[in-house]
């Protein structure tokens, strides 16, 4: 495996480093060092700067407001942003800029691209993802939300759950069953649905960390235009699978950076609590460091396939299982280091509602204890650990398929 970067991407890396040097204060420690209000103000302004520079749409064709650069350029950008401790836009840009925009570029009609892509880029439209349902999480193809064609509209009835950021969104891309006579994977369509309309109810619910992030979304006669199907009627499963691969390369590059920064904070935490000479604590920290290094090389392997255009394979399940299970262990260790202090959250909780706290965050009990709670959800969202193990057992080890009910 060749993990070096070609000259043209290294020239782009120099461009990004120069931009960051000019745009950030000399004493910048990362967005995690800011209080909550200041962090949100920074993130909104930072998104505007990235958009103006063409970094939000780096790989989009120029005709849609992009710079037409390669996936590897995108990886370089994400690496440098992560190292600098700055975000890639706002939280909902994960769904609008990363997921939906790239899906429209591959599957969308020309009208869909010319209408939605500029609005996604400007932030005029914010998006969320309508996939999981109460009885269709691990087995997504069993979804029951249905859409029926009535004239020039689709009428949608059903429920979605674990919908991140729906209470802050204008639109939702929804998987709905449009053909009940077809096999379950073949009768699904990918619909673009406005949230601000009669027939749609969004109900946020509070996580055990105290944060509001997930929602239930109810559709009761909600409507969307007939032409807002992406990839063709009854072809939604194929579209959805391609969307799931969009983040694979970026996460492979940035996850090791974020988790390494977290281990470095963990070392500082041990020093702060006088546990740095405890032989058991030292061994557990060394274990965490070794796992992050393994994660880095696993990331290179995944990145190689992604850059070659390969569809998501078992290595994606390995990565998801690896980092999510690892993260429960490292946050367990942080709680053990803090002892009873960890039971009394003090300071700013994490700004992020998944994975690690932001780079530059203080070693406060609120930061670590909330991240500890968030880590548990990492073994559930985006495919539970049990589902990932089943995928690996069946596709890699060639074991018999688990009996389906």
mmCIF file of C-alpha atoms in Angstrom, residues 55 58 107 112 132 145 147 172 180 200 219 278 283 295 310 330 339 347 353:
data_model
loop_
_atom_site.group_PDB
_atom_site.id
_atom_site.type_symbol
_atom_site.label_atom_id
_atom_site.label_comp_id
_atom_site.label_asym_id
_atom_site.label_seq_id
_atom_site.Cartn_x
_atom_site.Cartn_y
_atom_site.Cartn_z
ATOM 1 C CA UNK A 55 -14.371 24.086 -0.001
ATOM 2 C CA UNK A 58 -14.830 20.951 -3.654
ATOM 3 C CA UNK A 107 -28.771 10.086 -9.492
ATOM 4 C CA UNK A 112 -33.273 18.546 -9.270
ATOM 5 C CA UNK A 132 -34.928 4.206 10.218
ATOM 6 C CA UNK A 145 -43.720 4.189 5.448
ATOM 7 C CA UNK A 147 -46.089 6.784 -0.625
ATOM 8 C CA UNK A 172 -36.038 15.385 4.591
ATOM 9 C CA UNK A 180 -46.201 -3.362 -2.199
ATOM 10 C CA UNK A 200 -45.740 16.349 9.100
ATOM 11 C CA UNK A 219 -46.246 11.588 8.164
ATOM 12 C CA UNK A 278 -0.417 4.208 37.931
ATOM 13 C CA UNK A 283 -1.134 0.198 30.273
ATOM 14 C CA UNK A 295 -7.490 2.571 13.112
ATOM 15 C CA UNK A 310 -15.322 0.585 -5.087
ATOM 16 C CA UNK A 330 -11.470 4.796 26.082
ATOM 17 C CA UNK A 339 -13.435 8.685 39.768
ATOM 18 C CA UNK A 347 -17.919 22.641 32.607
ATOM 19 C CA UNK A 353 -23.454 14.666 19.598
#
